[in-house]
Tab-separated table of C-alpha atoms and ligand atoms in Angstrom:
chain	number	residue	atom	x	y	z
R	897	UNK	CA	-10.325	-8.035	13.306
R	898	UNK	CA	-13.054	-5.676	14.063
R	899	UNK	CA	-15.667	-4.684	16.374
R	900	UNK	CA	-18.812	-5.817	14.953
R	901	UNK	CA	-20.208	-8.871	16.718
R	902	UNK	CA	-24.077	-10.505	17.659
R	903	UNK	CA	-24.831	-9.272	21.152
R	904	UNK	CA	-28.453	-10.583	22.936
R	905	UNK	CA	-29.485	-10.941	19.258
R	906	UNK	CA	-27.952	-8.115	17.142
R	907	UNK	CA	-25.717	-6.620	15.264
R	908	UNK	CA	-23.541	-4.471	17.487
R	909	UNK	CA	-20.421	-1.977	16.780
R	910	UNK	CA	-18.744	-2.142	19.499
R	911	UNK	CA	-21.581	-1.803	22.308
R	912	UNK	CA	-23.874	-0.144	20.071
R	913	UNK	CA	-26.778	-2.305	18.590
R	914	UNK	CA	-26.698	-1.518	15.011
R	915	UNK	CA	-30.997	-1.443	15.241
R	916	UNK	CA	-30.154	1.326	17.914
R	917	UNK	CA	-28.673	3.378	15.439
R	918	UNK	CA	-30.702	2.656	12.536
R	919	UNK	CA	-34.428	4.118	14.581
R	920	UNK	CA	-32.502	7.053	15.631
R	921	UNK	CA	-30.963	8.011	11.925
R	922	UNK	CA	-32.796	5.540	9.229
R	923	UNK	CA	-31.144	3.783	6.421
R	924	UNK	CA	-28.747	3.741	4.614
R	925	UNK	CA	-26.157	4.672	6.485
R	926	UNK	CA	-21.951	3.802	7.537
R	927	UNK	CA	-21.330	3.321	10.886
R	928	UNK	CA	-17.442	3.270	11.796
R	929	UNK	CA	-16.268	1.295	15.061
R	930	UNK	CA	-13.577	3.447	16.721
R	931	UNK	CA	-12.030	0.589	18.531
R	932	UNK	CA	-11.357	-0.646	14.960
R	933	UNK	CA	-9.417	2.155	13.576
R	934	UNK	CA	-7.648	2.531	16.143
R	935	UNK	CA	-7.026	-0.970	16.461
R	936	UNK	CA	-5.313	-1.089	12.975
R	937	UNK	CA	-3.648	2.644	12.898
R	938	UNK	CA	-1.772	1.078	16.144
R	939	UNK	CA	-1.055	-2.445	14.326
R	940	UNK	CA	1.053	-0.426	12.383
R	941	UNK	CA	2.686	2.101	14.327
R	942	UNK	CA	3.368	-0.292	17.142
R	943	UNK	CA	4.493	-2.738	14.761
R	944	UNK	CA	7.538	-0.215	13.695
R	945	UNK	CA	8.397	-0.083	17.371
R	946	UNK	CA	12.292	0.558	16.975
R	947	UNK	CA	11.971	2.141	13.290
R	948	UNK	CA	12.532	5.698	12.957
R	949	UNK	CA	8.633	6.172	11.220
R	950	UNK	CA	5.486	8.034	10.275
R	951	UNK	CA	2.274	6.400	9.669
R	952	UNK	CA	0.587	8.512	7.012
R	953	UNK	CA	-3.216	7.451	6.721
R	954	UNK	CA	-4.368	7.125	2.671
R	955	UNK	CA	-7.448	9.544	4.039
R	956	UNK	CA	-9.321	9.177	0.381
R	957	UNK	CA	-10.359	5.366	1.763
R	958	UNK	CA	-12.674	7.500	4.324
R	959	UNK	CA	-11.752	11.375	5.196
R	960	UNK	CA	-14.231	12.330	7.435
R	961	UNK	CA	-13.368	14.706	10.227
R	962	UNK	CA	-14.102	12.707	12.843
R	963	UNK	CA	-12.235	9.456	10.743
R	964	UNK	CA	-8.970	11.923	10.380
R	965	UNK	CA	-8.996	13.317	13.810
R	966	UNK	CA	-9.694	9.812	15.778
R	967	UNK	CA	-6.242	8.778	14.081
R	968	UNK	CA	-4.465	12.128	14.273
R	969	UNK	CA	-4.945	12.092	18.180
R	970	UNK	CA	-2.772	8.389	18.078
R	971	UNK	CA	0.316	10.964	15.815
R	972	UNK	CA	-1.172	9.998	12.422
R	973	UNK	CA	-0.026	11.650	9.714
R	974	UNK	CA	-2.214	11.911	6.536
R	975	UNK	CA	-1.751	10.843	3.115
R	976	UNK	CA	-3.590	13.463	0.484
R	977	UNK	CA	-3.936	13.393	-2.710
R	978	UNK	CA	-5.612	17.018	-3.248
R	979	UNK	CA	-6.249	20.388	-2.152
R	980	UNK	CA	-9.299	19.498	-1.201
R	981	UNK	CA	-7.808	16.549	1.396
R	982	UNK	CA	-4.955	19.005	2.383
R	983	UNK	CA	-7.721	21.490	3.246
R	984	UNK	CA	-9.607	18.468	5.599
R	985	UNK	CA	-6.491	17.300	7.582
R	986	UNK	CA	-5.626	20.783	8.479
R	987	UNK	CA	-9.358	21.218	9.679
R	988	UNK	CA	-8.989	17.864	11.660
R	989	UNK	CA	-5.981	19.403	13.336
R	990	UNK	CA	-3.577	17.694	11.955
R	991	UNK	CA	-0.221	19.057	11.750
R	992	UNK	CA	1.512	20.313	8.545
R	993	UNK	CA	4.532	18.532	9.074
R	994	UNK	CA	2.611	15.043	9.007
R	995	UNK	CA	1.121	15.817	5.431
R	996	UNK	CA	2.881	14.221	2.481
R	997	UNK	CA	0.564	14.948	-0.699
R	998	UNK	CA	0.545	12.562	-3.363
R	999	UNK	CA	-0.928	12.557	-6.747
R	1000	UNK	CA	-0.554	12.366	-10.623
R	1001	UNK	CA	-1.856	15.961	-11.323
R	1002	UNK	CA	-1.118	18.194	-8.990
R	1003	UNK	CA	-2.665	22.029	-9.729
R	1004	UNK	CA	-0.312	25.155	-9.425
R	1005	UNK	CA	-3.262	26.478	-6.970
R	1006	UNK	CA	-3.014	22.852	-4.958
R	1007	UNK	CA	1.371	23.754	-4.854
R	1008	UNK	CA	0.791	26.878	-3.519
R	1009	UNK	CA	-1.744	26.174	-0.845
R	1010	UNK	CA	0.264	23.487	0.586
R	1011	UNK	CA	3.375	25.796	0.286
R	1012	UNK	CA	1.848	28.487	1.787
R	1013	UNK	CA	0.730	26.035	5.249
R	1014	UNK	CA	3.613	24.178	5.057
R	1015	UNK	CA	3.782	20.029	4.909
R	1016	UNK	CA	6.458	17.689	5.242
R	1017	UNK	CA	6.848	16.534	2.019
R	1018	UNK	CA	5.810	16.442	-1.515
R	1019	UNK	CA	5.789	13.191	-3.461
R	1020	UNK	CA	6.574	14.371	-7.049
R	1021	UNK	CA	5.269	11.919	-10.054
R	1022	UNK	CA	6.676	13.813	-13.103
R	1023	UNK	CA	9.552	15.920	-14.817
R	1024	UNK	CA	6.581	18.578	-15.485
R	1025	UNK	CA	5.454	18.987	-12.078
R	1026	UNK	CA	8.656	19.207	-10.587
R	1027	UNK	CA	9.728	22.030	-12.650
R	1028	UNK	CA	5.989	23.962	-11.586
R	1029	UNK	CA	6.771	22.868	-8.064
R	1030	UNK	CA	10.313	24.439	-8.351
R	1031	UNK	CA	8.647	27.626	-10.006
R	1032	UNK	CA	5.563	28.067	-7.523
R	1033	UNK	CA	8.398	27.300	-4.084
R	1034	UNK	CA	10.713	30.021	-5.680
R	1035	UNK	CA	8.042	32.576	-6.133
R	1036	UNK	CA	7.104	32.055	-2.419
R	1037	UNK	CA	10.638	32.320	-1.392
R	1038	UNK	CA	10.296	28.676	-0.176
R	1039	UNK	CA	12.555	25.484	-0.486
R	1040	UNK	CA	10.182	22.449	-0.404
R	1041	UNK	CA	10.986	19.123	0.223
R	1042	UNK	CA	10.347	16.549	-1.565
R	1043	UNK	CA	10.569	12.738	-2.745
R	1044	UNK	CA	10.160	11.494	-6.287
R	1045	UNK	CA	7.618	8.886	-7.066
R	1046	UNK	CA	9.485	5.992	-9.191
R	1047	UNK	CA	7.098	3.605	-10.781
R	1048	UNK	CA	9.417	-0.014	-10.355
R	1049	UNK	CA	7.556	-1.715	-13.030
R	1050	UNK	CA	6.115	-4.654	-11.045
R	1051	UNK	CA	2.665	-6.371	-11.527
R	1052	UNK	CA	0.904	-5.734	-8.366
R	1053	UNK	CA	-1.883	-8.491	-8.858
R	1054	UNK	CA	-4.906	-6.493	-8.111
R	1055	UNK	CA	-7.824	-5.336	-9.962
R	1056	UNK	CA	-6.746	-3.952	-12.848
R	1057	UNK	CA	-8.406	-0.510	-11.909
R	1058	UNK	CA	-6.043	-0.059	-9.113
R	1059	UNK	CA	-2.968	-1.280	-10.033
R	1060	UNK	CA	-0.480	1.329	-10.304
R	1061	UNK	CA	2.933	-0.127	-10.459
R	1062	UNK	CA	3.123	-0.910	-13.993
R	1063	UNK	CA	5.288	0.742	-16.099
R	1064	UNK	CA	1.582	1.609	-18.666
R	1065	UNK	CA	0.355	3.130	-15.557
R	1066	UNK	CA	0.259	7.085	-15.263
R	1067	UNK	CA	1.986	6.932	-11.938
R	1068	UNK	CA	5.497	7.730	-10.677
R	1069	UNK	CA	8.176	8.114	-13.213
R	1070	UNK	CA	10.457	4.726	-14.039
R	1071	UNK	CA	12.547	3.644	-12.169
R	1072	UNK	CA	15.270	3.408	-14.884
R	1073	UNK	CA	15.048	7.128	-15.488
R	1074	UNK	CA	15.250	8.010	-11.792
R	1075	UNK	CA	19.041	9.246	-11.581
R	1076	UNK	CA	18.327	11.666	-14.242
R	1077	UNK	CA	15.176	12.839	-12.502
R	1078	UNK	CA	17.096	13.118	-9.146
R	1079	UNK	CA	19.917	15.088	-10.724
R	1080	UNK	CA	17.291	17.703	-11.899
R	1081	UNK	CA	15.574	17.827	-8.774
R	1082	UNK	CA	19.227	18.763	-6.827
R	1083	UNK	CA	19.558	21.215	-9.724
R	1084	UNK	CA	16.498	23.299	-8.847
R	1085	UNK	CA	16.881	25.583	-5.842
R	1086	UNK	CA	13.182	25.372	-5.043
R	1087	UNK	CA	13.556	21.660	-4.124
R	1088	UNK	CA	15.531	19.936	-1.475
R	1089	UNK	CA	15.523	15.771	-2.200
R	1090	UNK	CA	14.685	14.110	1.137
R	1091	UNK	CA	14.069	10.763	0.127
R	1092	UNK	CA	12.159	8.263	-2.372
R	1093	UNK	CA	8.322	7.078	-2.837
R	1094	UNK	CA	6.555	4.063	-4.376
R	1095	UNK	CA	3.261	3.051	-4.516
R	1096	UNK	CA	1.975	-0.011	-6.244
R	1097	UNK	CA	-1.232	-0.865	-5.983
R	1098	UNK	CA	-4.510	-1.263	-3.467
R	1099	UNK	CA	-5.849	-3.979	-1.923
R	1100	UNK	CA	-2.754	-6.526	-2.710
R	1101	UNK	CA	-3.057	-10.015	-1.756
R	1102	UNK	CA	0.364	-11.290	-2.131
R	1103	UNK	CA	3.444	-9.930	-0.488
R	1104	UNK	CA	5.771	-10.621	-3.797
R	1105	UNK	CA	5.266	-7.342	-5.335
R	1106	UNK	CA	6.001	-5.307	-2.120
R	1107	UNK	CA	9.270	-7.360	-2.113
R	1108	UNK	CA	9.990	-6.785	-5.897
R	1109	UNK	CA	9.444	-3.363	-5.549
R	1110	UNK	CA	10.731	-2.350	-1.955
R	1111	UNK	CA	13.784	-4.048	-3.488
R	1112	UNK	CA	14.614	-2.370	-5.837
R	1113	UNK	CA	13.958	1.240	-3.904
R	1114	UNK	CA	16.754	-0.391	-1.814
R	1115	UNK	CA	18.999	-0.322	-4.350
R	1116	UNK	CA	17.740	2.917	-5.631
R	1117	UNK	CA	18.546	4.307	-2.526
R	1118	UNK	CA	22.620	3.258	-2.472
R	1119	UNK	CA	22.880	4.623	-6.387
R	1120	UNK	CA	21.672	7.693	-5.307
R	1121	UNK	CA	23.359	8.132	-2.259
R	1122	UNK	CA	26.118	7.428	-4.482
R	1123	UNK	CA	25.188	10.237	-6.779
R	1124	UNK	CA	24.998	12.865	-3.970
R	1125	UNK	CA	21.707	12.769	-2.799
R	1126	UNK	CA	20.331	12.897	0.911
R	1127	UNK	CA	17.921	10.101	1.072
R	1128	UNK	CA	16.761	10.044	4.618
R	1129	UNK	CA	13.246	8.819	3.790
R	1130	UNK	CA	11.543	6.188	2.364
R	1131	UNK	CA	7.469	6.306	1.684
R	1132	UNK	CA	6.351	2.792	0.761
R	1133	UNK	CA	2.986	3.420	0.121
R	1134	UNK	CA	-0.037	2.071	1.074
R	1135	UNK	CA	-1.725	-1.243	-0.621
R	1136	UNK	CA	-1.401	-3.947	1.917
R	1137	UNK	CA	-5.216	-5.948	1.212
R	1138	UNK	CA	-7.917	-6.930	3.242
R	1139	UNK	CA	-10.163	-10.014	3.378
R	1140	UNK	CA	-13.424	-9.123	2.345
R	1141	UNK	CA	-15.015	-12.472	2.623
R	1142	UNK	CA	-14.883	-14.164	5.585
R	1143	UNK	CA	-14.974	-17.289	4.294
R	1144	UNK	CA	-12.174	-17.659	1.171
R	1145	UNK	CA	-9.631	-14.994	1.114
R	1146	UNK	CA	-6.202	-14.408	3.916
R	1147	UNK	CA	-3.981	-11.380	2.415
R	1148	UNK	CA	-0.821	-11.187	4.565
R	1149	UNK	CA	-0.843	-10.093	7.967
R	1150	UNK	CA	0.297	-6.570	8.560
R	1151	UNK	CA	2.634	-7.777	10.932
R	1152	UNK	CA	4.011	-9.986	7.746
R	1153	UNK	CA	4.116	-6.846	5.442
R	1154	UNK	CA	5.944	-5.210	8.438
R	1155	UNK	CA	9.118	-7.322	8.691
R	1156	UNK	CA	9.331	-7.342	4.954
R	1157	UNK	CA	9.539	-3.682	4.757
R	1158	UNK	CA	12.428	-4.362	7.992
R	1159	UNK	CA	14.354	-6.974	5.886
R	1160	UNK	CA	14.418	-5.252	3.084
R	1161	UNK	CA	14.937	-1.708	4.213
R	1162	UNK	CA	16.739	-2.027	7.218
R	1163	UNK	CA	20.201	-1.704	7.040
R	1164	UNK	CA	19.597	2.109	5.050
R	1165	UNK	CA	18.986	4.278	8.214
R	1166	UNK	CA	16.034	5.920	6.480
R	1167	UNK	CA	12.871	7.428	8.307
R	1168	UNK	CA	10.067	4.773	6.879
R	1169	UNK	CA	6.784	6.477	5.919
R	1170	UNK	CA	3.784	4.173	5.179
R	1171	UNK	CA	0.045	5.237	3.861
R	1172	UNK	CA	-2.111	2.689	4.449
R	1173	UNK	CA	-5.625	3.704	3.598
R	1174	UNK	CA	-7.705	0.424	3.477
R	1175	UNK	CA	-6.394	-1.283	6.300
R	1176	UNK	CA	-6.719	1.212	8.425
R	1177	UNK	CA	-10.442	1.934	7.424
R	1178	UNK	CA	-11.975	-1.047	5.182
R	1179	UNK	CA	-13.092	-3.291	8.071
R	1180	UNK	CA	-13.873	-0.295	10.200
R	1181	UNK	CA	-17.215	0.154	8.378
R	1182	UNK	CA	-20.216	-1.304	7.474
R	1183	UNK	CA	-23.056	0.037	5.293
R	1184	UNK	CA	-26.746	-0.353	7.124
R	1185	UNK	CA	-29.401	-0.761	4.726
R	1186	UNK	CA	-33.354	-2.011	4.729
R	1187	UNK	CA	-34.638	-4.659	2.209
R	1188	UNK	CA	-37.552	-3.039	0.666
R	1189	UNK	CA	-39.051	-5.887	-0.760
R	1190	UNK	CA	-38.073	-9.182	-1.676
R	1191	UNK	CA	-39.336	-10.008	-4.716
R	1192	UNK	CA	-39.466	-13.207	-6.924
R	1193	UNK	CA	-38.332	-13.456	-9.881
R	1194	UNK	CA	-37.477	-16.229	-12.456
R	1195	UNK	CA	-35.289	-19.099	-11.189
R	1196	UNK	CA	-33.709	-16.235	-8.567
R	1197	UNK	CA	-35.046	-13.879	-5.306
R	1198	UNK	CA	-34.165	-10.834	-5.421
R	1199	UNK	CA	-33.239	-8.725	-2.273
R	1200	UNK	CA	-34.095	-5.216	-2.808
R	1201	UNK	CA	-32.180	-2.548	-0.459
R	1202	UNK	CA	-32.596	0.858	0.038
R	1203	UNK	CA	-28.813	1.261	-0.526
R	1204	UNK	CA	-27.481	1.696	-3.869
R	1205	UNK	CA	-24.744	1.862	-6.222
R	1206	UNK	CA	-24.585	5.504	-5.434
R	1207	UNK	CA	-23.862	4.976	-1.767
R	1208	UNK	CA	-20.902	1.864	-2.439
R	1209	UNK	CA	-19.946	1.760	-5.845
R	1210	UNK	CA	-17.185	-0.825	-5.330
R	1211	UNK	CA	-19.286	-3.757	-6.667
R	1212	UNK	CA	-20.357	-1.874	-9.709
R	1213	UNK	CA	-16.953	-0.690	-10.288
R	1214	UNK	CA	-14.625	-2.855	-9.103
R	1215	UNK	CA	-16.587	-6.481	-8.968
R	1216	UNK	CA	-15.670	-6.245	-5.698
R	1217	UNK	CA	-17.234	-8.680	-2.638
R	1218	UNK	CA	-18.649	-7.126	0.480
R	1219	UNK	CA	-20.360	-10.045	3.437
R	1220	UNK	CA	-23.746	-9.122	3.521
R	1221	UNK	CA	-25.426	-10.505	7.244
R	1222	UNK	CA	-28.590	-9.888	8.847
R	1223	UNK	CA	-28.732	-7.162	11.685
R	1224	UNK	CA	-30.906	-9.502	13.971
R	1225	UNK	CA	-28.802	-12.760	14.268
R	1226	UNK	CA	-29.914	-15.347	12.717
R	1227	UNK	CA	-32.175	-17.900	14.746
R	1228	UNK	CA	-30.402	-21.624	14.613
R	1229	UNK	CA	-33.346	-22.982	12.551
R	1230	UNK	CA	-33.709	-19.889	10.083
R	1231	UNK	CA	-33.741	-20.930	6.328
R	1232	UNK	CA	-30.481	-19.467	4.642
R	1233	UNK	CA	-31.826	-18.756	1.136
R	1234	UNK	CA	-29.477	-17.431	-2.042
R	1235	UNK	CA	-31.061	-13.805	-3.143
R	1236	UNK	CA	-29.532	-11.201	-5.619
R	1237	UNK	CA	-29.228	-8.591	-3.683
R	1238	UNK	CA	-29.721	-5.563	-5.822
R	1239	UNK	CA	-30.522	-1.310	-4.803
R	1240	UNK	CA	-33.233	0.499	-6.711
R	1241	UNK	CA	-31.155	2.762	-9.026
R	1242	UNK	CA	-32.353	2.314	-12.411
R	1243	UNK	CA	-29.633	0.100	-13.673
R	1244	UNK	CA	-28.438	-3.041	-13.894
R	1245	UNK	CA	-24.693	-2.293	-12.655
R	1246	UNK	CA	-26.905	-1.488	-9.313
R	1247	UNK	CA	-26.168	-5.063	-8.367
R	1248	UNK	CA	-24.227	-5.612	-4.639
R	1249	UNK	CA	-24.041	-9.303	-5.205
R	1250	UNK	CA	-25.406	-12.238	-7.068
R	1251	UNK	CA	-26.833	-15.934	-5.445
R	1252	UNK	CA	-25.789	-14.353	-2.154
R	1253	UNK	CA	-26.390	-17.018	0.858
R	1254	UNK	CA	-27.880	-15.241	3.326
R	1255	UNK	CA	-30.419	-15.757	6.110
R	1256	UNK	CA	-33.798	-15.549	4.852
R	1257	UNK	CA	-35.400	-11.755	5.300
R	1258	UNK	CA	-38.811	-9.775	4.383
R	1259	UNK	CA	-39.145	-6.100	3.949
R	1260	UNK	CA	-38.244	-3.493	6.598
R	1261	UNK	CA	-35.155	-6.378	7.760
R	1262	UNK	CA	-31.803	-4.384	8.322
R	1263	UNK	CA	-28.898	-5.959	6.337
R	1264	UNK	CA	-25.140	-4.918	6.896
R	1265	UNK	CA	-22.595	-4.922	4.080
R	1266	UNK	CA	-19.028	-5.854	5.671
R	1267	UNK	CA	-15.758	-4.427	4.524
R	1268	UNK	CA	-17.667	-0.863	3.710
R	1269	UNK	CA	-14.904	1.372	5.183
R	1270	UNK	CA	-12.508	2.118	2.954
R	1271	UNK	CA	-13.368	3.724	-0.501
R	1272	UNK	CA	-17.138	3.430	0.406
R	1273	UNK	CA	-18.750	6.450	1.712
R	1274	UNK	CA	-15.829	8.771	-0.054
R	1275	UNK	CA	-17.519	7.501	-3.097
R	1276	UNK	CA	-20.997	8.314	-2.703
R	1277	UNK	CA	-23.011	10.759	-4.693
R	1278	UNK	CA	-26.015	11.673	-5.029
R	1279	UNK	CA	-27.077	9.222	-8.547
R	1280	UNK	CA	-30.758	8.926	-8.624
R	1281	UNK	CA	-31.520	11.943	-6.494
R	1282	UNK	CA	-30.693	10.089	-3.522
R	1283	UNK	CA	-29.276	12.475	-0.332
R	1284	UNK	CA	-25.650	11.497	0.073
R	1285	UNK	CA	-25.718	8.684	2.480
R	1286	UNK	CA	-24.577	9.912	6.404
R	1287	UNK	CA	-21.992	8.530	8.336
R	1288	UNK	CA	-21.849	7.631	12.349
R	1289	UNK	CA	-19.001	7.265	14.321
R	1290	UNK	CA	-19.163	4.799	17.646
R	1291	UNK	CA	-16.844	4.949	20.625
R	1292	UNK	CA	-18.056	1.987	23.090
R	1293	UNK	CA	-21.651	2.378	23.852
R	1294	UNK	CA	-21.807	6.060	22.633
R	1295	UNK	CA	-22.650	6.902	18.617
R	1296	UNK	CA	-22.226	10.229	16.899
R	1297	UNK	CA	-23.917	11.296	13.372
R	1298	UNK	CA	-20.954	12.771	11.732
R	1299	UNK	CA	-21.938	13.283	8.773
R	1300	UNK	CA	-25.928	13.989	8.657
R	1301	UNK	CA	-28.584	12.687	6.038
R	1302	UNK	CA	-28.977	16.165	3.532
R	1303	UNK	CA	-32.720	16.723	3.624
R	1304	UNK	CA	-34.582	16.672	-0.121
R	1305	UNK	CA	-34.570	20.410	0.319
R	1306	UNK	CA	-30.736	20.942	0.781
R	1307	UNK	CA	-30.170	18.514	-1.818
R	1308	UNK	CA	-32.231	20.084	-4.457
R	1309	UNK	CA	-30.720	23.642	-3.092
R	1310	UNK	CA	-27.722	23.135	-3.955
R	1311	UNK	CA	-28.370	23.949	-7.716
R	1312	UNK	CA	-28.663	27.681	-8.296
R	1313	UNK	CA	-30.704	28.687	-11.748
R	1314	UNK	CA	-29.266	31.032	-13.722
R	1315	UNK	CA	-30.747	34.687	-14.534
R	1316	UNK	CA	-32.670	33.561	-17.650
R	1317	UNK	CA	-35.214	30.969	-15.795
U	2488	LIG	C1	-4.375	5.057	-2.774
U	2488	LIG	C2	-3.254	5.254	-2.323
U	2488	LIG	C3	-2.848	5.147	-0.556
U	2488	LIG	C4	-3.751	3.764	-0.039
U	2488	LIG	O1	-3.587	2.428	-0.871
U	2488	LIG	P1	-4.178	1.590	-0.113
U	2488	LIG	O2	-4.801	0.215	-0.815
U	2488	LIG	O3	-5.979	2.183	0.463
U	2488	LIG	O4	-3.984	1.471	1.080
U	2488	LIG	C5	-1.408	5.086	-0.615
U	2488	LIG	N1	-1.020	6.279	-1.046
U	2488	LIG	C6	-1.332	6.261	-2.787
U	2488	LIG	C7	0.270	7.597	-3.093
U	2488	LIG	C8	-2.283	6.596	-2.853
U	2488	LIG	O5	-3.316	6.493	-4.133
């Protein structure tokens, strides 16, 4: 559920007309709904009432300071995957003890940063990383709480580029090697084992892979406890999918997922940590764009819009579907047309949708790409020298620009010339 609906003939974000935002900000822009972000966070947080837990929002999905602050105020922790994300979380006022650090390639500099600032735990993904983290911790005279990310070798049944839990993926250590690696961790004085971590992929639309993975983690918990390790936290990752198409997708609901977690891990008495990203931010954001031209092709009509693959790369990168709607509510008898919806970038890959049924549009009409809140603005670039797309946050009847569009001058002035030019 989200808070983007037609009111008095125009698509609104909560109580703000997108037409009004477009007038103030220009297009394209991302717009997020505070109520939707908050609602999605609470689905997890309240759904685990009675279970000791922490929801660490996977901030790589959408990491604007205003979004982080909105969630942090509700008690969210953050799952960070770089030193930059760590600093962003700290800057947004997230308490260090609510930050977990994931990722396969943590550098020494990043380790030094998070150890100096403090954090809840590092999710370690390899033995070399474990040795380096131990060395850095000892050099700073610290002990760092860790989990080991295990790779349970289950098929997440999602897009190949976002599956992370098969043995051929680069993530975690094979679960078959877990005992060995935990025994190593126990010998390293700079590390304190606190739990187990797993994350098998993103946009999962089936509960079965979660069930398989969590069962393996539950079994491992008991084995490791027998080996003498103090396993008190289970970080069960993120990955729950969302419906990108209103018409033909129905991924599991959060409560079904949470019931599964309780069923598979409830008997262990562990603190549960979850890292949802997409489910919190995805349906909380739209990308709003203007139609530049409608062009008659051979046997097809192109809707050429002013957003492009540099602003929203998901269709080009993951063959992702985004529902597209007009911002002005279609009149009852307005014809529905089939469009190839494309951006201005000089690549055929810059195609958002093919043969997509949308109410008939003309130049300067506004359209919205739905479900663009996660992995949208964060993956934007300035390819084709198109200034970075701005972001807007709505709360009730108010809106604020939370990242302005750079001027062309600002964009160009980020380059610096060498002395010989
Ligand atoms: C990307 C990622 C997540 C979030 O995945 P979603 O599909 O957005 O929920 C959680 N944990 C880790 C380690 C990740 O890399």
